[in-house]
JSON list of C-alpha atoms in Angstrom, two decimals:
[
{"chain": "B", "resi": 1, "resn": "ASP", "atom": "CA", "xyz": [45.89, -8.68, 138.74]},
{"chain": "B", "resi": 2, "resn": "GLY", "atom": "CA", "xyz": [48.46, -6.12, 137.72]},
{"chain": "B", "resi": 3, "resn": "GLY", "atom": "CA", "xyz": [51.59, -7.25, 135.99]},
{"chain": "B", "resi": 4, "resn": "ILE", "atom": "CA", "xyz": [53.61, -7.72, 132.85]},
{"chain": "B", "resi": 5, "resn": "THR", "atom": "CA", "xyz": [52.86, -10.34, 130.23]},
{"chain": "B", "resi": 6, "resn": "GLN", "atom": "CA", "xyz": [55.16, -11.55, 127.50]},
{"chain": "B", "resi": 7, "resn": "SER", "atom": "CA", "xyz": [54.20, -13.76, 124.63]},
{"chain": "B", "resi": 8, "resn": "PRO", "atom": "CA", "xyz": [54.95, -16.25, 123.38]},
{"chain": "B", "resi": 9, "resn": "LYS", "atom": "CA", "xyz": [56.92, -18.09, 126.06]},
{"chain": "B", "resi": 10, "resn": "TYR", "atom": "CA", "xyz": [58.89, -20.04, 123.45]},
{"chain": "B", "resi": 11, "resn": "LEU", "atom": "CA", "xyz": [59.55, -18.88, 119.91]},
{"chain": "B", "resi": 12, "resn": "PHE", "atom": "CA", "xyz": [61.35, -20.55, 117.05]},
{"chain": "B", "resi": 13, "resn": "ARG", "atom": "CA", "xyz": [62.59, -18.69, 114.03]},
{"chain": "B", "resi": 14, "resn": "LYS", "atom": "CA", "xyz": [64.33, -19.60, 110.85]},
{"chain": "B", "resi": 15, "resn": "GLU", "atom": "CA", "xyz": [67.44, -17.68, 109.91]},
{"chain": "B", "resi": 16, "resn": "GLY", "atom": "CA", "xyz": [66.67, -14.59, 107.88]},
{"chain": "B", "resi": 17, "resn": "GLN", "atom": "CA", "xyz": [63.23, -14.04, 109.38]},
{"chain": "B", "resi": 18, "resn": "ASN", "atom": "CA", "xyz": [62.13, -11.10, 111.48]},
{"chain": "B", "resi": 19, "resn": "VAL", "atom": "CA", "xyz": [60.16, -11.92, 114.62]},
{"chain": "B", "resi": 20, "resn": "THR", "atom": "CA", "xyz": [58.25, -9.73, 117.08]},
{"chain": "B", "resi": 21, "resn": "LEU", "atom": "CA", "xyz": [58.09, -10.35, 120.81]},
{"chain": "B", "resi": 22, "resn": "SER", "atom": "CA", "xyz": [55.12, -8.97, 122.69]},
{"chain": "B", "resi": 23, "resn": "CYS", "atom": "CA", "xyz": [55.24, -7.14, 126.03]},
{"chain": "B", "resi": 24, "resn": "GLU", "atom": "CA", "xyz": [52.17, -5.71, 127.74]},
{"chain": "B", "resi": 25, "resn": "GLN", "atom": "CA", "xyz": [51.80, -4.13, 131.19]},
{"chain": "B", "resi": 26, "resn": "ASN", "atom": "CA", "xyz": [48.74, -2.99, 133.14]},
{"chain": "B", "resi": 27, "resn": "LEU", "atom": "CA", "xyz": [50.69, -1.34, 135.96]},
{"chain": "B", "resi": 28, "resn": "ASN", "atom": "CA", "xyz": [50.24, 2.14, 134.47]},
{"chain": "B", "resi": 29, "resn": "HIS", "atom": "CA", "xyz": [54.02, 2.48, 134.33]},
{"chain": "B", "resi": 30, "resn": "ASP", "atom": "CA", "xyz": [55.59, 5.10, 132.10]},
{"chain": "B", "resi": 31, "resn": "ALA", "atom": "CA", "xyz": [58.94, 3.39, 131.52]},
{"chain": "B", "resi": 32, "resn": "MET", "atom": "CA", "xyz": [59.51, 0.05, 129.79]},
{"chain": "B", "resi": 33, "resn": "TYR", "atom": "CA", "xyz": [62.65, -1.92, 128.96]},
{"chain": "B", "resi": 34, "resn": "TRP", "atom": "CA", "xyz": [63.91, -4.86, 126.92]},
{"chain": "B", "resi": 35, "resn": "TYR", "atom": "CA", "xyz": [66.81, -6.99, 128.08]},
{"chain": "B", "resi": 36, "resn": "ARG", "atom": "CA", "xyz": [68.63, -9.90, 126.58]},
{"chain": "B", "resi": 37, "resn": "GLN", "atom": "CA", "xyz": [69.93, -12.63, 128.87]},
{"chain": "B", "resi": 38, "resn": "ASP", "atom": "CA", "xyz": [72.67, -15.09, 127.91]},
{"chain": "B", "resi": 39, "resn": "PRO", "atom": "CA", "xyz": [74.24, -17.62, 130.28]},
{"chain": "B", "resi": 40, "resn": "GLY", "atom": "CA", "xyz": [76.94, -16.04, 132.44]},
{"chain": "B", "resi": 41, "resn": "GLN", "atom": "CA", "xyz": [76.41, -12.55, 131.01]},
{"chain": "B", "resi": 42, "resn": "GLY", "atom": "CA", "xyz": [73.65, -11.19, 133.19]},
{"chain": "B", "resi": 43, "resn": "LEU", "atom": "CA", "xyz": [71.11, -8.83, 131.66]},
{"chain": "B", "resi": 44, "resn": "ARG", "atom": "CA", "xyz": [72.03, -6.52, 128.81]},
{"chain": "B", "resi": 45, "resn": "LEU", "atom": "CA", "xyz": [69.80, -3.59, 127.90]},
{"chain": "B", "resi": 46, "resn": "ILE", "atom": "CA", "xyz": [68.53, -3.54, 124.32]},
{"chain": "B", "resi": 47, "resn": "TYR", "atom": "CA", "xyz": [66.08, -0.61, 124.25]},
{"chain": "B", "resi": 48, "resn": "TYR", "atom": "CA", "xyz": [64.14, 1.43, 126.77]},
{"chain": "B", "resi": 49, "resn": "SER", "atom": "CA", "xyz": [61.28, 3.89, 126.64]},
{"chain": "B", "resi": 50, "resn": "GLN", "atom": "CA", "xyz": [60.52, 6.51, 129.25]},
{"chain": "B", "resi": 51, "resn": "ILE", "atom": "CA", "xyz": [57.28, 7.70, 127.68]},
{"chain": "B", "resi": 52, "resn": "VAL", "atom": "CA", "xyz": [54.89, 6.92, 124.86]},
{"chain": "B", "resi": 53, "resn": "ASN", "atom": "CA", "xyz": [56.23, 7.63, 121.34]},
{"chain": "B", "resi": 54, "resn": "ASP", "atom": "CA", "xyz": [59.81, 7.88, 122.60]},
{"chain": "B", "resi": 55, "resn": "PHE", "atom": "CA", "xyz": [62.55, 5.30, 123.07]},
{"chain": "B", "resi": 56, "resn": "GLN", "atom": "CA", "xyz": [66.34, 5.10, 123.33]},
{"chain": "B", "resi": 57, "resn": "LYS", "atom": "CA", "xyz": [68.96, 2.56, 122.40]},
{"chain": "B", "resi": 58, "resn": "GLY", "atom": "CA", "xyz": [70.53, 0.53, 125.13]},
{"chain": "B", "resi": 59, "resn": "ASP", "atom": "CA", "xyz": [73.88, -1.20, 125.10]},
{"chain": "B", "resi": 60, "resn": "ILE", "atom": "CA", "xyz": [73.14, -3.80, 122.40]},
{"chain": "B", "resi": 61, "resn": "ALA", "atom": "CA", "xyz": [70.49, -2.26, 120.10]},
{"chain": "B", "resi": 62, "resn": "GLU", "atom": "CA", "xyz": [71.99, -3.41, 116.78]},
{"chain": "B", "resi": 63, "resn": "GLY", "atom": "CA", "xyz": [69.68, -5.81, 114.98]},
{"chain": "B", "resi": 64, "resn": "TYR", "atom": "CA", "xyz": [66.66, -4.90, 117.10]},
{"chain": "B", "resi": 65, "resn": "SER", "atom": "CA", "xyz": [63.82, -2.41, 116.75]},
{"chain": "B", "resi": 66, "resn": "VAL", "atom": "CA", "xyz": [60.99, -1.27, 119.03]},
{"chain": "B", "resi": 67, "resn": "SER", "atom": "CA", "xyz": [57.89, 0.90, 119.04]},
{"chain": "B", "resi": 68, "resn": "ARG", "atom": "CA", "xyz": [55.94, 2.56, 121.84]},
{"chain": "B", "resi": 69, "resn": "GLU", "atom": "CA", "xyz": [52.61, 3.63, 120.41]},
{"chain": "B", "resi": 70, "resn": "LYS", "atom": "CA", "xyz": [50.66, 2.84, 123.57]},
{"chain": "B", "resi": 71, "resn": "LYS", "atom": "CA", "xyz": [51.63, 3.22, 127.21]},
{"chain": "B", "resi": 72, "resn": "GLU", "atom": "CA", "xyz": [50.92, -0.41, 128.00]},
{"chain": "B", "resi": 73, "resn": "SER", "atom": "CA", "xyz": [52.72, -1.99, 125.04]},
{"chain": "B", "resi": 74, "resn": "PHE", "atom": "CA", "xyz": [56.40, -2.16, 124.02]},
{"chain": "B", "resi": 75, "resn": "PRO", "atom": "CA", "xyz": [56.96, -4.80, 121.31]},
{"chain": "B", "resi": 76, "resn": "LEU", "atom": "CA", "xyz": [60.47, -5.84, 120.29]},
{"chain": "B", "resi": 77, "resn": "THR", "atom": "CA", "xyz": [61.34, -6.93, 116.76]},
{"chain": "B", "resi": 78, "resn": "VAL", "atom": "CA", "xyz": [64.38, -9.11, 116.27]},
{"chain": "B", "resi": 79, "resn": "THR", "atom": "CA", "xyz": [65.49, -8.51, 112.71]},
{"chain": "B", "resi": 80, "resn": "SER", "atom": "CA", "xyz": [67.54, -10.66, 110.38]},
{"chain": "B", "resi": 81, "resn": "ALA", "atom": "CA", "xyz": [70.42, -8.25, 111.01]},
{"chain": "B", "resi": 82, "resn": "GLN", "atom": "CA", "xyz": [70.83, -9.65, 114.53]},
{"chain": "B", "resi": 83, "resn": "LYS", "atom": "CA", "xyz": [73.59, -12.21, 114.02]},
{"chain": "B", "resi": 84, "resn": "ASN", "atom": "CA", "xyz": [73.08, -14.27, 117.15]},
{"chain": "B", "resi": 85, "resn": "PRO", "atom": "CA", "xyz": [69.47, -13.87, 118.28]},
{"chain": "B", "resi": 86, "resn": "THR", "atom": "CA", "xyz": [69.08, -17.09, 120.26]},
{"chain": "B", "resi": 87, "resn": "ALA", "atom": "CA", "xyz": [68.60, -15.93, 123.86]},
{"chain": "B", "resi": 88, "resn": "PHE", "atom": "CA", "xyz": [66.13, -15.34, 126.67]},
{"chain": "B", "resi": 89, "resn": "TYR", "atom": "CA", "xyz": [64.40, -11.97, 126.33]},
{"chain": "B", "resi": 90, "resn": "LEU", "atom": "CA", "xyz": [62.99, -10.11, 129.31]},
{"chain": "B", "resi": 91, "resn": "CYS", "atom": "CA", "xyz": [60.67, -7.12, 129.34]},
{"chain": "B", "resi": 92, "resn": "ALA", "atom": "CA", "xyz": [60.40, -4.85, 132.36]},
{"chain": "B", "resi": 93, "resn": "SER", "atom": "CA", "xyz": [58.64, -1.70, 133.45]},
{"chain": "B", "resi": 94, "resn": "SER", "atom": "CA", "xyz": [59.02, 0.95, 136.14]},
{"chain": "B", "resi": 95, "resn": "ILE", "atom": "CA", "xyz": [56.96, 3.86, 137.43]},
{"chain": "B", "resi": 96, "resn": "GLY", "atom": "CA", "xyz": [58.71, 6.58, 135.49]},
{"chain": "B", "resi": 97, "resn": "ALA", "atom": "CA", "xyz": [61.52, 8.94, 134.76]},
{"chain": "B", "resi": 98, "resn": "GLY", "atom": "CA", "xyz": [63.81, 10.47, 137.34]},
{"chain": "B", "resi": 99, "resn": "VAL", "atom": "CA", "xyz": [62.77, 8.24, 140.19]},
{"chain": "B", "resi": 100, "resn": "TYR", "atom": "CA", "xyz": [64.80, 5.56, 141.93]},
{"chain": "B", "resi": 101, "resn": "ASN", "atom": "CA", "xyz": [62.28, 2.81, 141.39]},
{"chain": "B", "resi": 102, "resn": "GLU", "atom": "CA", "xyz": [62.74, -0.86, 140.88]},
{"chain": "B", "resi": 103, "resn": "GLN", "atom": "CA", "xyz": [61.85, -2.57, 137.66]},
{"chain": "B", "resi": 104, "resn": "PHE", "atom": "CA", "xyz": [59.14, -5.19, 137.42]},
{"chain": "B", "resi": 105, "resn": "PHE", "atom": "CA", "xyz": [59.78, -8.07, 135.05]},
{"chain": "B", "resi": 106, "resn": "GLY", "atom": "CA", "xyz": [57.70, -10.24, 132.79]},
{"chain": "B", "resi": 107, "resn": "PRO", "atom": "CA", "xyz": [58.15, -14.03, 132.58]},
{"chain": "B", "resi": 108, "resn": "GLY", "atom": "CA", "xyz": [60.38, -13.85, 129.50]},
{"chain": "B", "resi": 109, "resn": "THR", "atom": "CA", "xyz": [60.41, -15.23, 125.95]},
{"chain": "B", "resi": 110, "resn": "ARG", "atom": "CA", "xyz": [62.96, -17.81, 124.90]},
{"chain": "B", "resi": 111, "resn": "LEU", "atom": "CA", "xyz": [63.87, -17.32, 121.24]},
{"chain": "B", "resi": 112, "resn": "THR", "atom": "CA", "xyz": [65.63, -20.05, 119.32]},
{"chain": "B", "resi": 113, "resn": "VAL", "atom": "CA", "xyz": [66.90, -19.64, 115.78]},
{"chain": "B", "resi": 114, "resn": "LEU", "atom": "CA", "xyz": [66.84, -22.85, 113.80]},
{"chain": "A", "resi": 1, "resn": "ALA", "atom": "CA", "xyz": [80.07, 5.18, 135.41]},
{"chain": "A", "resi": 2, "resn": "GLN", "atom": "CA", "xyz": [78.16, 2.86, 137.65]},
{"chain": "A", "resi": 3, "resn": "SER", "atom": "CA", "xyz": [78.93, -0.84, 137.74]},
{"chain": "A", "resi": 4, "resn": "VAL", "atom": "CA", "xyz": [78.29, -3.95, 139.78]},
{"chain": "A", "resi": 5, "resn": "THR", "atom": "CA", "xyz": [80.57, -6.88, 140.52]},
{"chain": "A", "resi": 6, "resn": "GLN", "atom": "CA", "xyz": [79.22, -10.12, 141.94]},
{"chain": "A", "resi": 7, "resn": "LEU", "atom": "CA", "xyz": [81.93, -12.35, 143.36]},
{"chain": "A", "resi": 8, "resn": "GLY", "atom": "CA", "xyz": [81.40, -15.98, 142.42]},
{"chain": "A", "resi": 9, "resn": "SER", "atom": "CA", "xyz": [79.25, -17.08, 139.52]},
{"chain": "A", "resi": 10, "resn": "HIS", "atom": "CA", "xyz": [78.30, -20.20, 141.49]},
{"chain": "A", "resi": 11, "resn": "VAL", "atom": "CA", "xyz": [77.91, -20.61, 145.24]},
{"chain": "A", "resi": 12, "resn": "SER", "atom": "CA", "xyz": [77.02, -23.86, 147.02]},
{"chain": "A", "resi": 13, "resn": "VAL", "atom": "CA", "xyz": [75.79, -24.10, 150.60]},
{"chain": "A", "resi": 14, "resn": "SER", "atom": "CA", "xyz": [74.28, -26.89, 152.65]},
{"chain": "A", "resi": 15, "resn": "GLU", "atom": "CA", "xyz": [70.64, -26.78, 153.61]},
{"chain": "A", "resi": 16, "resn": "GLY", "atom": "CA", "xyz": [70.38, -24.92, 156.92]},
{"chain": "A", "resi": 17, "resn": "ALA", "atom": "CA", "xyz": [73.71, -23.12, 156.50]},
{"chain": "A", "resi": 18, "resn": "LEU", "atom": "CA", "xyz": [74.31, -19.40, 156.12]},
{"chain": "A", "resi": 19, "resn": "VAL", "atom": "CA", "xyz": [73.89, -17.93, 152.66]},
{"chain": "A", "resi": 20, "resn": "LEU", "atom": "CA", "xyz": [76.26, -15.10, 151.69]},
{"chain": "A", "resi": 21, "resn": "LEU", "atom": "CA", "xyz": [76.23, -13.66, 148.18]},
{"chain": "A", "resi": 22, "resn": "ARG", "atom": "CA", "xyz": [78.69, -10.86, 147.57]},
{"chain": "A", "resi": 23, "resn": "CYS", "atom": "CA", "xyz": [78.09, -7.66, 145.63]},
{"chain": "A", "resi": 24, "resn": "ASN", "atom": "CA", "xyz": [80.34, -4.63, 145.21]},
{"chain": "A", "resi": 25, "resn": "TYR", "atom": "CA", "xyz": [79.30, -1.53, 143.35]},
{"chain": "A", "resi": 26, "resn": "SER", "atom": "CA", "xyz": [80.83, 1.53, 141.79]},
{"chain": "A", "resi": 27, "resn": "SER", "atom": "CA", "xyz": [78.88, 4.76, 141.63]},
{"chain": "A", "resi": 28, "resn": "SER", "atom": "CA", "xyz": [79.69, 8.46, 141.38]},
{"chain": "A", "resi": 29, "resn": "VAL", "atom": "CA", "xyz": [76.66, 9.45, 143.45]},
{"chain": "A", "resi": 30, "resn": "PRO", "atom": "CA", "xyz": [74.82, 7.82, 146.36]},
{"chain": "A", "resi": 31, "resn": "PRO", "atom": "CA", "xyz": [73.33, 4.77, 144.72]},
{"chain": "A", "resi": 32, "resn": "TYR", "atom": "CA", "xyz": [70.13, 2.86, 144.96]},
{"chain": "A", "resi": 33, "resn": "LEU", "atom": "CA", "xyz": [70.84, -0.87, 145.16]},
{"chain": "A", "resi": 34, "resn": "PHE", "atom": "CA", "xyz": [68.72, -3.91, 144.46]},
{"chain": "A", "resi": 35, "resn": "TRP", "atom": "CA", "xyz": [68.81, -7.67, 144.75]},
{"chain": "A", "resi": 36, "resn": "TYR", "atom": "CA", "xyz": [66.67, -9.72, 142.39]},
{"chain": "A", "resi": 37, "resn": "VAL", "atom": "CA", "xyz": [66.08, -13.49, 142.25]},
{"chain": "A", "resi": 38, "resn": "GLN", "atom": "CA", "xyz": [65.40, -15.53, 139.12]},
{"chain": "A", "resi": 39, "resn": "TYR", "atom": "CA", "xyz": [64.06, -19.06, 139.10]},
{"chain": "A", "resi": 40, "resn": "PRO", "atom": "CA", "xyz": [64.64, -21.19, 135.98]},
{"chain": "A", "resi": 41, "resn": "ASN", "atom": "CA", "xyz": [62.88, -19.93, 132.86]},
{"chain": "A", "resi": 42, "resn": "GLN", "atom": "CA", "xyz": [61.19, -17.11, 134.74]},
{"chain": "A", "resi": 43, "resn": "GLY", "atom": "CA", "xyz": [61.52, -13.36, 135.02]},
{"chain": "A", "resi": 44, "resn": "LEU", "atom": "CA", "xyz": [63.29, -11.53, 137.84]},
{"chain": "A", "resi": 45, "resn": "GLN", "atom": "CA", "xyz": [61.61, -10.88, 141.17]},
{"chain": "A", "resi": 46, "resn": "LEU", "atom": "CA", "xyz": [62.68, -8.12, 143.54]},
{"chain": "A", "resi": 47, "resn": "LEU", "atom": "CA", "xyz": [64.09, -9.45, 146.84]},
{"chain": "A", "resi": 48, "resn": "LEU", "atom": "CA", "xyz": [64.94, -6.11, 148.44]},
{"chain": "A", "resi": 49, "resn": "LYS", "atom": "CA", "xyz": [66.18, -2.61, 147.71]},
{"chain": "A", "resi": 50, "resn": "TYR", "atom": "CA", "xyz": [68.33, 0.00, 149.44]},
{"chain": "A", "resi": 51, "resn": "THR", "atom": "CA", "xyz": [67.11, 3.57, 149.09]},
{"chain": "A", "resi": 52, "resn": "SER", "atom": "CA", "xyz": [69.21, 5.31, 151.78]},
{"chain": "A", "resi": 53, "resn": "ALA", "atom": "CA", "xyz": [66.58, 5.04, 154.51]},
{"chain": "A", "resi": 54, "resn": "ALA", "atom": "CA", "xyz": [68.40, 2.31, 156.48]},
{"chain": "A", "resi": 55, "resn": "THR", "atom": "CA", "xyz": [71.66, 0.49, 155.87]},
{"chain": "A", "resi": 56, "resn": "LEU", "atom": "CA", "xyz": [70.26, -2.92, 156.83]},
{"chain": "A", "resi": 57, "resn": "VAL", "atom": "CA", "xyz": [67.48, -3.88, 154.48]},
{"chain": "A", "resi": 58, "resn": "LYS", "atom": "CA", "xyz": [65.13, -6.79, 155.01]},
{"chain": "A", "resi": 59, "resn": "GLY", "atom": "CA", "xyz": [63.52, -8.48, 152.07]},
{"chain": "A", "resi": 60, "resn": "ILE", "atom": "CA", "xyz": [61.27, -11.35, 151.20]},
{"chain": "A", "resi": 61, "resn": "ASN", "atom": "CA", "xyz": [61.92, -15.03, 151.96]},
{"chain": "A", "resi": 62, "resn": "GLY", "atom": "CA", "xyz": [64.14, -14.22, 154.96]},
{"chain": "A", "resi": 63, "resn": "PHE", "atom": "CA", "xyz": [66.86, -12.45, 152.99]},
{"chain": "A", "resi": 64, "resn": "GLU", "atom": "CA", "xyz": [68.56, -9.25, 154.07]},
{"chain": "A", "resi": 65, "resn": "ALA", "atom": "CA", "xyz": [71.40, -7.07, 152.84]},
{"chain": "A", "resi": 66, "resn": "GLU", "atom": "CA", "xyz": [73.62, -4.47, 154.43]},
{"chain": "A", "resi": 67, "resn": "PHE", "atom": "CA", "xyz": [74.82, -1.34, 152.67]},
{"chain": "A", "resi": 68, "resn": "LYS", "atom": "CA", "xyz": [78.42, -0.51, 153.58]},
{"chain": "A", "resi": 69, "resn": "LYS", "atom": "CA", "xyz": [79.55, 2.71, 151.97]},
{"chain": "A", "resi": 70, "resn": "SER", "atom": "CA", "xyz": [83.16, 2.39, 153.16]},
{"chain": "A", "resi": 71, "resn": "GLU", "atom": "CA", "xyz": [83.42, -1.02, 151.47]},
{"chain": "A", "resi": 72, "resn": "THR", "atom": "CA", "xyz": [81.13, -0.15, 148.52]},
{"chain": "A", "resi": 73, "resn": "SER", "atom": "CA", "xyz": [79.36, -3.41, 149.23]},
{"chain": "A", "resi": 74, "resn": "PHE", "atom": "CA", "xyz": [75.79, -4.68, 149.40]},
{"chain": "A", "resi": 75, "resn": "HIS", "atom": "CA", "xyz": [76.09, -8.36, 150.31]},
{"chain": "A", "resi": 76, "resn": "LEU", "atom": "CA", "xyz": [73.00, -10.56, 150.52]},
{"chain": "A", "resi": 77, "resn": "THR", "atom": "CA", "xyz": [72.56, -12.94, 153.44]},
{"chain": "A", "resi": 78, "resn": "LYS", "atom": "CA", "xyz": [70.11, -15.47, 154.81]},
{"chain": "A", "resi": 79, "resn": "PRO", "atom": "CA", "xyz": [70.73, -17.23, 158.15]},
{"chain": "A", "resi": 80, "resn": "SER", "atom": "CA", "xyz": [69.50, -20.66, 157.10]},
{"chain": "A", "resi": 81, "resn": "ALA", "atom": "CA", "xyz": [69.33, -21.91, 153.52]},
{"chain": "A", "resi": 82, "resn": "HIS", "atom": "CA", "xyz": [66.32, -23.79, 152.22]},
{"chain": "A", "resi": 83, "resn": "MET", "atom": "CA", "xyz": [66.14, -25.98, 149.15]},
{"chain": "A", "resi": 84, "resn": "SER", "atom": "CA", "xyz": [63.68, -23.52, 147.61]},
{"chain": "A", "resi": 85, "resn": "ASP", "atom": "CA", "xyz": [66.39, -20.82, 147.66]},
{"chain": "A", "resi": 86, "resn": "ALA", "atom": "CA", "xyz": [68.18, -22.49, 144.76]},
{"chain": "A", "resi": 87, "resn": "ALA", "atom": "CA", "xyz": [68.06, -19.87, 142.00]},
{"chain": "A", "resi": 88, "resn": "GLU", "atom": "CA", "xyz": [70.12, -17.17, 140.32]},
{"chain": "A", "resi": 89, "resn": "TYR", "atom": "CA", "xyz": [70.58, -13.91, 142.17]},
{"chain": "A", "resi": 90, "resn": "PHE", "atom": "CA", "xyz": [71.33, -10.54, 140.61]},
{"chain": "A", "resi": 91, "resn": "CYS", "atom": "CA", "xyz": [72.66, -7.43, 142.30]},
{"chain": "A", "resi": 92, "resn": "ALA", "atom": "CA", "xyz": [71.86, -4.14, 140.57]},
{"chain": "A", "resi": 93, "resn": "VAL", "atom": "CA", "xyz": [72.66, -0.44, 140.98]},
{"chain": "A", "resi": 94, "resn": "SER", "atom": "CA", "xyz": [70.89, 2.73, 139.89]},
{"chain": "A", "resi": 95, "resn": "GLU", "atom": "CA", "xyz": [72.01, 6.34, 140.01]},
{"chain": "A", "resi": 96, "resn": "GLY", "atom": "CA", "xyz": [68.53, 7.52, 139.09]},
{"chain": "A", "resi": 97, "resn": "ARG", "atom": "CA", "xyz": [69.52, 8.75, 135.65]},
{"chain": "A", "resi": 98, "resn": "ASP", "atom": "CA", "xyz": [67.41, 7.70, 132.67]},
{"chain": "A", "resi": 99, "resn": "ASP", "atom": "CA", "xyz": [65.75, 5.07, 134.85]},
{"chain": "A", "resi": 100, "resn": "LYS", "atom": "CA", "xyz": [68.51, 2.68, 133.90]},
{"chain": "A", "resi": 101, "resn": "ILE", "atom": "CA", "xyz": [69.57, -0.08, 136.27]},
{"chain": "A", "resi": 102, "resn": "ILE", "atom": "CA", "xyz": [72.91, -1.81, 135.83]},
{"chain": "A", "resi": 103, "resn": "PHE", "atom": "CA", "xyz": [72.84, -5.52, 136.64]},
{"chain": "A", "resi": 104, "resn": "GLY", "atom": "CA", "xyz": [75.65, -7.75, 137.79]},
{"chain": "A", "resi": 105, "resn": "LYS", "atom": "CA", "xyz": [76.34, -10.98, 135.94]},
{"chain": "A", "resi": 106, "resn": "GLY", "atom": "CA", "xyz": [74.52, -13.04, 138.54]},
{"chain": "A", "resi": 107, "resn": "THR", "atom": "CA", "xyz": [75.36, -15.71, 141.10]},
{"chain": "A", "resi": 108, "resn": "ARG", "atom": "CA", "xyz": [73.76, -19.12, 140.90]},
{"chain": "A", "resi": 109, "resn": "LEU", "atom": "CA", "xyz": [73.02, -20.49, 144.35]},
{"chain": "A", "resi": 110, "resn": "HIS", "atom": "CA", "xyz": [73.05, -24.26, 144.82]},
{"chain": "A", "resi": 111, "resn": "ILE", "atom": "CA", "xyz": [71.63, -25.83, 147.96]},
{"chain": "A", "resi": 112, "resn": "LEU", "atom": "CA", "xyz": [73.14, -29.15, 149.02]},
{"chain": "A", "resi": 113, "resn": "PRO", "atom": "CA", "xyz": [70.94, -31.60, 150.94]}
]
């Protein structure tokens, strides 16, 4: 089955710790995205990548970092610099650049800072 | 710059009644428009999308939406609500630049028995 997987589903972190959220897709999509979702605020774009070894900041990149070393993987690191990291994180992918294509979403990771 | 406004953060309808979720957009070029649904603690699933082929778009689960350029609207409707329709719904717009999609803040649909 083709799709997007995110792990873990639930993640707990102590203040001051970095944590990495996994996102993998086997859809052969070029573009991948990370969103943060908070109640009543919709989805806010953190980072996106249109191609391997390249990525751009979204609207709320501060305190986050990403890498795109493989086409199928786009991990997100939430660093200790992110002041309010507790949220639901969604990864998505789409076919590629310059095309009006919908995004496909993973099941999400809920991060809680203790 | 493109943007999306969803009117009503919460909408309640009775089971069997018409569902109407409102979405207005702003775009400098002909947009592509999407409706997504999210069930609790899950990712988003595409309901339907408008890509300029037809103004009335039919999606999954009996939902449809009509693109009205003069009103800059893309409202989502379903003739008869079912309990399983209870979820959060997101309208989104794309101008095709940088693959970015702009999402509305969402409307939570409650179905009353």
